[in-house]
Amino acid sequence: METVADTATCAAQRRTTRPRADALRNRERIVTAAREMFVEFGPDVPLDEVARRAGVGNATLYRNFPDRAALIHEVVLAVTSRTTDRVEEAVAAESDPFAALSRFVHAAADERIGALCPMLSGGFDTDHPELLTERRRLEEAVEGLVERAMSAGRLRTDIAVGDVLVALSQLTRPLPGIACPDIDRFTHRHLQLFLDGLETPARSELPGSAATLEDLRAGR
C-alpha cells in the first residue's frame, strides 16, 4: 500500500521532472523558430524576434543559448540530423532506388538544408565534433542512396554523391532580397528538373569530373 511518504515522494519527483520536460519543449521551440527565421531573414535576425516567434522570453532563449553562435550550432545540427532521417524514411518508403533518391531530395528541400550555407561563415566552428559526426552520417547515407540507384542502372554513371549534395545545396538556398511566398513551388520544380537529368540514359556529356565526398571535404 502506498504511504503518505510515498505519495509525497512521487509528487516531488513529478515537480522535479516537469520543469525539465518544459525546458526541453522550450528548447525545441526556440530551435524550430530560429530555423524558420534564419531561412526567411538570414542568420543575423534579432534573437529577441526568435524568442517572440518561439513564444518564450528572452531570458529563456539566453538560458538555453548564451549567444548567436550557440543557437546557429544547434540549428545546423538539428537540420543535418533531420535530413539524414529523411534518407532512412525514403529508403523505407520506396523499393525503387531512384524513387528513393528523388523522395529524399524533395524531403531535404523541405528541411531547408540549403539555408545552412549562409550560417557556415564567419567564426562558426564547422569542425565541431558533433557537427562532423552528423555531417558524415548524412554524407554516408546519401552516398548509399546514390550507389544503390547507380547499381540498379537507374542513375547515370558520370556523377558522384558530391554532385547531388552540391546541387541540393544550391537549388534549395534562399535567394537574398526576394520576397516570394511561393518559392517552395519553384524549388521543387527545379529539383525535379535536376532529378530528370540524373536518370539514365544520359542525354548529354557532362563537362569536368564527378564530385566525390573527398572533393567536397578538400574544398575542391
mmCIF file of C-alpha atoms in Angstrom, residues 42-137:
data_model
loop_
_atom_site.group_PDB
_atom_site.id
_atom_site.type_symbol
_atom_site.label_atom_id
_atom_site.label_comp_id
_atom_site.label_asym_id
_atom_site.label_seq_id
_atom_site.Cartn_x
_atom_site.Cartn_y
_atom_site.Cartn_z
ATOM 1 C CA GLY A 42 19.261 35.147 -42.634
ATOM 2 C CA PRO A 43 21.371 34.204 -39.601
ATOM 3 C CA ASP A 44 21.608 37.829 -38.355
ATOM 4 C CA VAL A 45 17.926 38.059 -37.428
ATOM 5 C CA PRO A 46 17.490 39.668 -33.958
ATOM 6 C CA LEU A 47 17.365 36.982 -31.293
ATOM 7 C CA ASP A 48 14.522 38.706 -29.467
ATOM 8 C CA GLU A 49 12.440 38.145 -32.617
ATOM 9 C CA VAL A 50 13.348 34.445 -32.483
ATOM 10 C CA ALA A 51 12.227 34.336 -28.852
ATOM 11 C CA ARG A 52 8.970 36.072 -29.739
ATOM 12 C CA ARG A 53 8.179 33.596 -32.508
ATOM 13 C CA ALA A 54 9.053 30.687 -30.214
ATOM 14 C CA GLY A 55 6.680 32.053 -27.591
ATOM 15 C CA VAL A 56 9.340 32.329 -24.893
ATOM 16 C CA GLY A 57 11.028 35.172 -23.090
ATOM 17 C CA ASN A 58 14.475 36.468 -23.924
ATOM 18 C CA ALA A 59 15.775 35.071 -20.649
ATOM 19 C CA THR A 60 14.633 31.565 -21.643
ATOM 20 C CA LEU A 61 16.367 31.848 -25.008
ATOM 21 C CA TYR A 62 19.649 33.009 -23.488
ATOM 22 C CA ARG A 63 19.453 30.388 -20.758
ATOM 23 C CA ASN A 64 19.448 27.732 -23.481
ATOM 24 C CA PHE A 65 21.711 29.512 -25.957
ATOM 25 C CA PRO A 66 24.077 32.082 -24.449
ATOM 26 C CA ASP A 67 24.944 33.623 -27.811
ATOM 27 C CA ARG A 68 24.066 33.551 -31.514
ATOM 28 C CA ALA A 69 26.845 31.076 -32.329
ATOM 29 C CA ALA A 70 25.407 28.526 -29.886
ATOM 30 C CA LEU A 71 21.942 28.848 -31.434
ATOM 31 C CA ILE A 72 23.255 28.575 -35.001
ATOM 32 C CA HIS A 73 25.254 25.493 -33.970
ATOM 33 C CA GLU A 74 22.104 23.821 -32.664
ATOM 34 C CA VAL A 75 20.062 24.733 -35.745
ATOM 35 C CA VAL A 76 22.712 23.351 -38.118
ATOM 36 C CA LEU A 77 22.963 20.196 -36.017
ATOM 37 C CA ALA A 78 19.183 19.730 -35.972
ATOM 38 C CA VAL A 79 18.720 20.301 -39.712
ATOM 39 C CA THR A 80 21.572 17.946 -40.588
ATOM 40 C CA SER A 81 20.240 15.219 -38.311
ATOM 41 C CA ARG A 82 16.655 15.600 -39.572
ATOM 42 C CA THR A 83 17.866 15.466 -43.185
ATOM 43 C CA THR A 84 19.647 12.185 -42.508
ATOM 44 C CA ASP A 85 16.393 10.845 -41.083
ATOM 45 C CA ARG A 86 14.742 11.721 -44.403
ATOM 46 C CA VAL A 87 17.201 9.376 -46.165
ATOM 47 C CA GLU A 88 16.147 6.474 -43.958
ATOM 48 C CA GLU A 89 12.473 7.269 -44.489
ATOM 49 C CA ALA A 90 12.927 7.422 -48.279
ATOM 50 C CA VAL A 91 14.655 4.025 -48.349
ATOM 51 C CA ALA A 92 11.881 2.514 -46.244
ATOM 52 C CA ALA A 93 9.114 4.003 -48.399
ATOM 53 C CA GLU A 94 10.450 3.311 -51.907
ATOM 54 C CA SER A 95 11.531 -0.033 -53.361
ATOM 55 C CA ASP A 96 12.945 1.646 -56.482
ATOM 56 C CA PRO A 97 16.381 3.145 -55.615
ATOM 57 C CA PHE A 98 15.952 6.147 -57.909
ATOM 58 C CA ALA A 99 12.497 6.848 -56.468
ATOM 59 C CA ALA A 100 14.098 6.750 -53.003
ATOM 60 C CA LEU A 101 16.748 9.243 -54.117
ATOM 61 C CA SER A 102 14.094 11.525 -55.604
ATOM 62 C CA ARG A 103 11.958 11.313 -52.481
ATOM 63 C CA PHE A 104 14.942 12.232 -50.335
ATOM 64 C CA VAL A 105 15.940 15.210 -52.491
ATOM 65 C CA HIS A 106 12.481 16.765 -52.200
ATOM 66 C CA ALA A 107 12.309 15.986 -48.471
ATOM 67 C CA ALA A 108 15.725 17.613 -47.930
ATOM 68 C CA ALA A 109 14.405 20.753 -49.598
ATOM 69 C CA ASP A 110 11.527 20.806 -47.114
ATOM 70 C CA GLU A 111 14.095 20.639 -44.303
ATOM 71 C CA ARG A 112 15.643 23.859 -45.713
ATOM 72 C CA ILE A 113 19.061 22.281 -45.986
ATOM 73 C CA GLY A 114 20.217 24.963 -48.413
ATOM 74 C CA ALA A 115 19.679 27.612 -45.744
ATOM 75 C CA LEU A 116 22.596 26.160 -43.775
ATOM 76 C CA CYS A 117 25.171 27.621 -46.152
ATOM 77 C CA PRO A 118 24.913 31.294 -45.070
ATOM 78 C CA MET A 119 25.242 30.151 -41.447
ATOM 79 C CA LEU A 120 28.536 28.349 -42.004
ATOM 80 C CA SER A 121 30.589 31.501 -42.360
ATOM 81 C CA GLY A 122 32.414 33.914 -40.130
ATOM 82 C CA GLY A 123 33.535 32.474 -36.831
ATOM 83 C CA PHE A 124 31.293 29.409 -36.965
ATOM 84 C CA ASP A 125 33.089 26.225 -35.895
ATOM 85 C CA THR A 126 32.419 23.904 -38.829
ATOM 86 C CA ASP A 127 34.824 21.329 -37.378
ATOM 87 C CA HIS A 128 32.979 20.857 -34.103
ATOM 88 C CA PRO A 129 32.929 17.091 -33.320
ATOM 89 C CA GLU A 130 29.124 16.985 -33.101
ATOM 90 C CA LEU A 131 28.728 18.615 -36.489
ATOM 91 C CA LEU A 132 31.401 16.470 -38.112
ATOM 92 C CA THR A 133 29.659 13.339 -36.861
ATOM 93 C CA GLU A 134 26.249 14.410 -38.187
ATOM 94 C CA ARG A 135 27.676 15.642 -41.478
ATOM 95 C CA ARG A 136 29.452 12.352 -42.119
ATOM 96 C CA ARG A 137 26.332 10.419 -41.173
#
